[in-house]
Amino acid sequence: MTNEQLKFIDEIGTAARTYYDKYKILPSLVIAMAIKESGWGNSQLASKHHNYFGMKWKTKCGTQYVEYNTKEYDKTAGKYITVKAKYRRFPTVEEGIKGFYDFISGYKRYSNLIGELNPVIACQKIQVDGWATSPTYAT
């Protein structure tokens, strides 16, 4: 593991632990998702806008947005397609992590993550809950 990767884990983990008492969602899940979704923080969405999870923007979500092309898995077509999407922007790492916790705590389908202490099961649950379109997300 590189020094940059260790720094990324520490930075995301510190912010995630800050919010654990309030949200009760494993910081290790948050770290793993941030690594996977942002390519260790190297995506433009993460490095410039502190959105480490690919969270889409909606009117009234309380943040500004930025637009990027992305690939999403189309179940009907059975393949990945490119679409332009609006994503949430955050001014700091901490606000990006809090934004993630606020986002998933706003949906009943993610409530099964609250209090889950097994990181493998937490990863499986987030996929089953519909977080990502990739059929291999949890692996």
Coordinates of N, CA and C in Angstrom, one line a residue:
M1 N 0.9 -1.2 0.0 CA 0.0 0.0 0.0 C 0.9 1.2 0.0
T2 N 0.5 2.2 -0.8 CA 1.3 3.4 -0.9 C 1.0 4.4 0.3
N3 N 1.9 5.4 0.4 CA 1.7 6.4 1.5 C 0.4 7.2 1.2
E4 N 0.2 7.4 -0.1 CA -1.0 8.2 -0.5 C -2.3 7.4 -0.2
Q5 N -2.3 6.1 -0.4 CA -3.4 5.2 0.0 C -3.6 5.2 1.5
L6 N -2.6 5.1 2.2 CA -2.7 5.1 3.7 C -3.2 6.4 4.2
K7 N -2.8 7.5 3.6 CA -3.3 8.8 3.9 C -4.8 9.0 3.6
F8 N -5.2 8.4 2.5 CA -6.6 8.5 2.1 C -7.4 7.7 3.1
I9 N -7.0 6.5 3.5 CA -7.7 5.7 4.4 C -7.9 6.4 5.8
D10 N -6.8 7.1 6.2 CA -6.8 7.8 7.4 C -7.8 9.0 7.4
E11 N -7.7 9.7 6.3 CA -8.5 10.9 6.1 C -10.0 10.6 6.1
I12 N -10.4 9.6 5.3 CA -11.8 9.2 5.2 C -12.2 8.5 6.5
G13 N -11.4 7.6 7.0 CA -11.7 7.0 8.3 C -11.9 7.9 9.4
T14 N -11.1 8.9 9.5 CA -11.2 9.9 10.6 C -12.6 10.6 10.5
A15 N -12.9 11.0 9.3 CA -14.2 11.7 9.1 C -15.4 10.7 9.4
A16 N -15.3 9.5 8.9 CA -16.3 8.5 9.1 C -16.5 8.1 10.6
R17 N -15.4 8.0 11.3 CA -15.5 7.8 12.8 C -16.2 8.9 13.5
T18 N -16.0 10.1 13.0 CA -16.6 11.3 13.7 C -18.1 11.1 13.7
Y19 N -18.7 10.6 12.6 CA -20.1 10.5 12.5 C -20.7 9.1 12.9
Y20 N -19.8 8.2 13.3 CA -20.3 6.8 13.6 C -21.4 6.8 14.8
D21 N -21.1 7.6 15.8 CA -22.0 7.6 17.0 C -23.4 8.0 16.6
K22 N -23.5 8.9 15.6 CA -24.8 9.4 15.2 C -25.5 8.5 14.2
Y23 N -24.8 7.9 13.3 CA -25.4 7.1 12.2 C -25.3 5.6 12.4
K24 N -24.3 5.1 13.1 CA -24.1 3.7 13.4 C -23.9 2.9 12.2
I25 N -23.2 3.4 11.2 CA -22.9 2.7 10.0 C -21.3 2.6 9.9
L26 N -20.8 1.4 9.7 CA -19.4 1.1 9.9 C -18.5 2.0 9.1
P27 N -17.6 2.6 9.8 CA -16.6 3.4 9.1 C -15.8 2.6 8.0
S28 N -15.6 1.3 8.3 CA -14.8 0.5 7.3 C -15.6 0.3 6.0
L29 N -16.9 0.3 6.1 CA -17.8 0.3 4.9 C -17.6 1.6 4.1
V30 N -17.6 2.7 4.8 CA -17.5 4.0 4.2 C -16.1 4.1 3.5
I31 N -15.1 3.6 4.2 CA -13.7 3.7 3.6 C -13.7 2.8 2.4
A32 N -14.2 1.6 2.4 CA -14.2 0.7 1.3 C -14.9 1.2 0.1
M33 N -16.1 1.8 0.4 CA -16.9 2.4 -0.7 C -16.2 3.6 -1.3
A34 N -15.6 4.4 -0.4 CA -14.8 5.6 -0.9 C -13.7 5.2 -1.8
I35 N -13.0 4.1 -1.4 CA -11.9 3.6 -2.3 C -12.4 3.2 -3.6
K36 N -13.4 2.3 -3.6 CA -14.0 1.8 -4.8 C -14.6 2.8 -5.7
E37 N -15.4 3.7 -5.1 CA -16.2 4.7 -5.9 C -15.3 5.8 -6.5
S38 N -14.2 6.1 -5.8 CA -13.4 7.3 -6.2 C -12.0 6.9 -6.7
G39 N -11.7 5.6 -6.7 CA -10.3 5.2 -7.2 C -9.3 5.8 -6.2
W40 N -9.5 5.5 -4.9 CA -8.6 6.0 -3.9 C -8.5 7.5 -3.8
G41 N -9.7 8.2 -4.1 CA -9.7 9.6 -4.1 C -9.2 10.3 -5.3
N42 N -8.9 9.6 -6.3 CA -8.2 10.1 -7.5 C -9.2 10.6 -8.6
S43 N -10.5 10.3 -8.5 CA -11.5 10.7 -9.5 C -11.6 12.2 -9.3
Q44 N -12.0 12.9 -10.4 CA -12.2 14.3 -10.3 C -13.3 14.7 -9.3
L45 N -14.3 13.8 -9.3 CA -15.5 14.1 -8.4 C -15.0 14.1 -7.0
A46 N -14.1 13.2 -6.6 CA -13.6 13.1 -5.3 C -12.6 14.2 -5.0
S47 N -11.6 14.3 -5.9 CA -10.4 15.2 -5.6 C -10.8 16.7 -5.7
K48 N -11.8 17.0 -6.5 CA -12.2 18.4 -6.6 C -13.4 18.8 -5.8
H49 N -14.3 17.8 -5.6 CA -15.6 18.1 -5.1 C -16.0 17.3 -3.8
H50 N -15.1 16.5 -3.3 CA -15.3 15.7 -2.1 C -16.5 14.8 -2.1
N51 N -16.9 14.4 -3.3 CA -18.0 13.4 -3.4 C -17.3 12.1 -3.7
Y52 N -17.0 11.3 -2.7 CA -16.3 10.0 -2.8 C -17.1 8.8 -3.2
F53 N -18.4 9.0 -3.3 CA -19.4 7.9 -3.4 C -20.2 8.0 -4.7
G54 N -20.0 8.9 -5.5 CA -20.8 9.1 -6.8 C -22.2 9.4 -6.5
M55 N -22.5 10.2 -5.4 CA -23.8 10.5 -5.1 C -24.4 11.5 -6.1
K56 N -25.5 11.1 -6.6 CA -26.2 12.0 -7.6 C -26.9 13.1 -6.9
W57 N -27.0 14.2 -7.7 CA -27.6 15.4 -7.2 C -29.1 15.4 -7.5
K58 N -29.9 15.9 -6.6 CA -31.3 16.2 -6.8 C -31.7 17.5 -6.3
T59 N -32.7 18.1 -6.9 CA -33.2 19.4 -6.4 C -33.5 19.2 -5.0
K60 N -33.3 20.2 -4.2 CA -33.5 20.2 -2.7 C -32.6 19.3 -1.9
C61 N -31.5 18.8 -2.5 CA -30.6 18.0 -1.7 C -29.7 18.8 -0.8
G62 N -29.7 20.1 -1.1 CA -28.9 21.0 -0.2 C -27.5 21.2 -0.6
T63 N -27.1 20.8 -1.8 CA -25.7 21.0 -2.2 C -25.7 21.6 -3.6
Q64 N -24.6 22.1 -4.1 CA -24.4 22.4 -5.5 C -24.1 21.2 -6.2
Y65 N -24.0 21.3 -7.6 CA -23.8 20.1 -8.4 C -22.7 20.4 -9.4
V66 N -22.2 19.3 -9.9 CA -21.3 19.3 -11.1 C -21.7 18.1 -12.0
E67 N -21.5 18.3 -13.3 CA -21.9 17.2 -14.2 C -20.7 16.5 -14.8
Y68 N -20.9 15.2 -14.9 CA -19.8 14.3 -15.4 C -20.5 13.2 -16.2
N69 N -19.8 12.7 -17.2 CA -20.2 11.5 -17.9 C -19.8 10.3 -17.0
T70 N -20.7 9.3 -17.0 CA -20.4 8.1 -16.2 C -21.0 6.8 -16.9
K71 N -20.4 5.7 -16.5 CA -20.9 4.4 -17.1 C -21.8 3.8 -16.0
E72 N -23.0 3.4 -16.5 CA -23.9 2.7 -15.6 C -24.3 1.4 -16.3
Y73 N -24.6 0.4 -15.5 CA -25.0 -0.9 -16.0 C -26.5 -0.9 -16.3
D74 N -26.8 -1.1 -17.5 CA -28.2 -1.2 -18.0 C -28.7 -2.7 -18.0
K75 N -29.5 -3.0 -17.0 CA -30.0 -4.4 -16.8 C -30.7 -4.9 -18.0
T76 N -31.5 -4.1 -18.6 CA -32.3 -4.5 -19.8 C -31.4 -4.8 -21.0
A77 N -30.4 -4.0 -21.2 CA -29.5 -4.2 -22.3 C -28.4 -5.2 -22.0
G78 N -28.1 -5.4 -20.7 CA -27.1 -6.3 -20.2 C -25.7 -5.8 -20.5
K79 N -25.6 -4.5 -20.5 CA -24.2 -3.9 -20.7 C -24.1 -2.5 -20.1
Y80 N -22.9 -2.0 -20.0 CA -22.7 -0.7 -19.5 C -23.0 0.4 -20.6
I81 N -23.6 1.5 -20.2 CA -23.8 2.6 -21.1 C -23.3 3.9 -20.5
T82 N -23.0 4.8 -21.3 CA -22.5 6.1 -20.9 C -23.6 7.1 -20.8
V83 N -23.8 7.8 -19.6 CA -24.8 8.8 -19.4 C -24.2 10.0 -18.8
K84 N -24.8 11.2 -19.0 CA -24.3 12.4 -18.3 C -25.2 12.6 -17.0
A85 N -24.5 12.8 -15.9 CA -25.3 12.9 -14.6 C -24.8 14.1 -13.8
K86 N -25.7 14.5 -13.0 CA -25.4 15.6 -12.0 C -25.0 15.0 -10.7
Y87 N -23.9 15.4 -10.1 CA -23.4 14.9 -8.8 C -23.3 15.9 -7.8
R88 N -23.4 15.6 -6.5 CA -23.3 16.5 -5.4 C -21.9 17.0 -5.3
R89 N -21.8 18.2 -4.9 CA -20.4 18.8 -4.6 C -20.4 19.2 -3.1
F90 N -19.2 19.0 -2.5 CA -19.0 19.3 -1.1 C -17.7 20.1 -0.9
P91 N -17.7 21.1 0.0 CA -16.5 21.9 0.1 C -15.3 21.2 0.9
T92 N -15.6 20.2 1.7 CA -14.5 19.6 2.5 C -14.7 18.1 2.5
V93 N -13.7 17.3 3.0 CA -13.8 15.9 3.2 C -14.9 15.6 4.2
E94 N -14.8 16.3 5.3 CA -15.8 16.0 6.4 C -17.2 16.2 5.9
E95 N -17.5 17.2 5.1 CA -18.8 17.5 4.6 C -19.2 16.4 3.6
G96 N -18.2 15.9 2.8 CA -18.5 14.9 1.9 C -18.9 13.6 2.6
I97 N -18.2 13.2 3.7 CA -18.6 12.0 4.4 C -19.9 12.2 5.1
K98 N -20.1 13.4 5.7 CA -21.4 13.6 6.4 C -22.5 13.6 5.3
G99 N -22.3 14.1 4.1 CA -23.2 14.1 3.0 C -23.6 12.6 2.7
F100 N -22.6 11.7 2.7 CA -22.9 10.3 2.4 C -23.8 9.7 3.5
Y101 N -23.4 10.0 4.8 CA -24.3 9.5 5.9 C -25.7 10.0 5.8
D102 N -25.8 11.3 5.6 CA -27.1 11.9 5.5 C -27.9 11.3 4.3
F103 N -27.2 11.1 3.2 CA -27.9 10.5 2.0 C -28.5 9.1 2.3
I104 N -27.6 8.2 2.8 CA -28.1 6.9 3.0 C -29.1 6.7 4.2
S105 N -28.9 7.6 5.2 CA -29.9 7.6 6.3 C -31.3 8.1 5.9
G106 N -31.3 8.8 4.8 CA -32.6 9.3 4.3 C -33.5 8.3 3.5
Y107 N -32.9 7.1 3.4 CA -33.7 6.0 2.6 C -33.9 4.8 3.5
K108 N -35.1 4.4 3.6 CA -35.4 3.2 4.4 C -34.7 1.9 3.9
R109 N -34.4 1.8 2.6 CA -33.8 0.6 2.1 C -32.4 0.4 2.7
Y110 N -31.7 1.5 3.2 CA -30.4 1.3 3.8 C -30.4 1.2 5.3
S111 N -31.6 1.2 5.9 CA -31.7 1.1 7.3 C -31.1 -0.2 7.9
N112 N -31.0 -1.3 7.1 CA -30.4 -2.5 7.5 C -28.9 -2.4 7.8
L113 N -28.3 -1.3 7.4 CA -26.9 -1.1 7.6 C -26.6 -0.5 9.1
I114 N -27.6 0.0 9.7 CA -27.5 0.6 11.0 C -27.2 -0.5 12.0
G115 N -26.1 -0.4 12.7 CA -25.7 -1.3 13.7 C -25.1 -2.6 13.2
E116 N -24.9 -2.8 11.9 CA -24.3 -3.9 11.3 C -22.8 -3.9 11.6
L117 N -22.3 -4.9 12.3 CA -20.9 -4.9 12.7 C -19.9 -5.7 11.8
N118 N -20.5 -6.5 11.0 CA -19.7 -7.4 10.1 C -19.5 -6.7 8.8
P119 N -18.2 -6.3 8.5 CA -18.0 -5.5 7.2 C -18.3 -6.3 5.9
V120 N -18.2 -7.6 5.9 CA -18.5 -8.4 4.7 C -20.0 -8.3 4.5
I121 N -20.8 -8.5 5.5 CA -22.2 -8.5 5.4 C -22.7 -7.0 5.1
A122 N -22.0 -6.0 5.6 CA -22.4 -4.6 5.3 C -22.2 -4.4 3.8
C123 N -21.1 -4.9 3.3 CA -20.9 -4.7 1.8 C -21.9 -5.4 1.0
Q124 N -22.3 -6.6 1.4 CA -23.3 -7.4 0.7 C -24.7 -6.6 0.8
K125 N -25.0 -6.1 2.0 CA -26.2 -5.4 2.2 C -26.3 -4.1 1.3
I126 N -25.3 -3.4 1.2 CA -25.3 -2.1 0.4 C -25.6 -2.4 -1.1
Q127 N -25.0 -3.6 -1.5 CA -25.3 -4.0 -2.9 C -26.7 -4.4 -3.1
V128 N -27.2 -5.3 -2.2 CA -28.6 -5.8 -2.3 C -29.6 -4.6 -2.2
D129 N -29.2 -3.6 -1.3 CA -30.1 -2.4 -1.1 C -30.2 -1.6 -2.4
G130 N -29.3 -1.8 -3.4 CA -29.4 -1.1 -4.6 C -28.5 0.1 -4.7
W131 N -27.4 0.1 -3.9 CA -26.5 1.3 -4.0 C -25.9 1.4 -5.4
A132 N -25.4 0.3 -6.0 CA -24.7 0.4 -7.2 C -25.4 -0.4 -8.3
T133 N -25.1 -0.1 -9.6 CA -25.7 -0.9 -10.6 C -24.9 -2.1 -11.0
S134 N -23.6 -2.1 -10.6 CA -22.7 -3.2 -11.0 C -23.1 -4.5 -10.2
P135 N -23.3 -5.6 -10.9 CA -23.7 -6.8 -10.3 C -22.5 -7.4 -9.4
T136 N -21.3 -6.9 -9.5 CA -20.2 -7.4 -8.7 C -19.7 -6.4 -7.7
Y137 N -20.5 -5.4 -7.4 CA -20.1 -4.3 -6.5 C -19.5 -4.8 -5.2
A138 N -20.1 -5.7 -4.5 CA -19.7 -6.1 -3.2 C -18.4 -6.9 -3.2
T139 N -18.1 -7.5 -4.3 CA -16.8 -8.2 -4.3 C -15.6 -7.3 -4.5

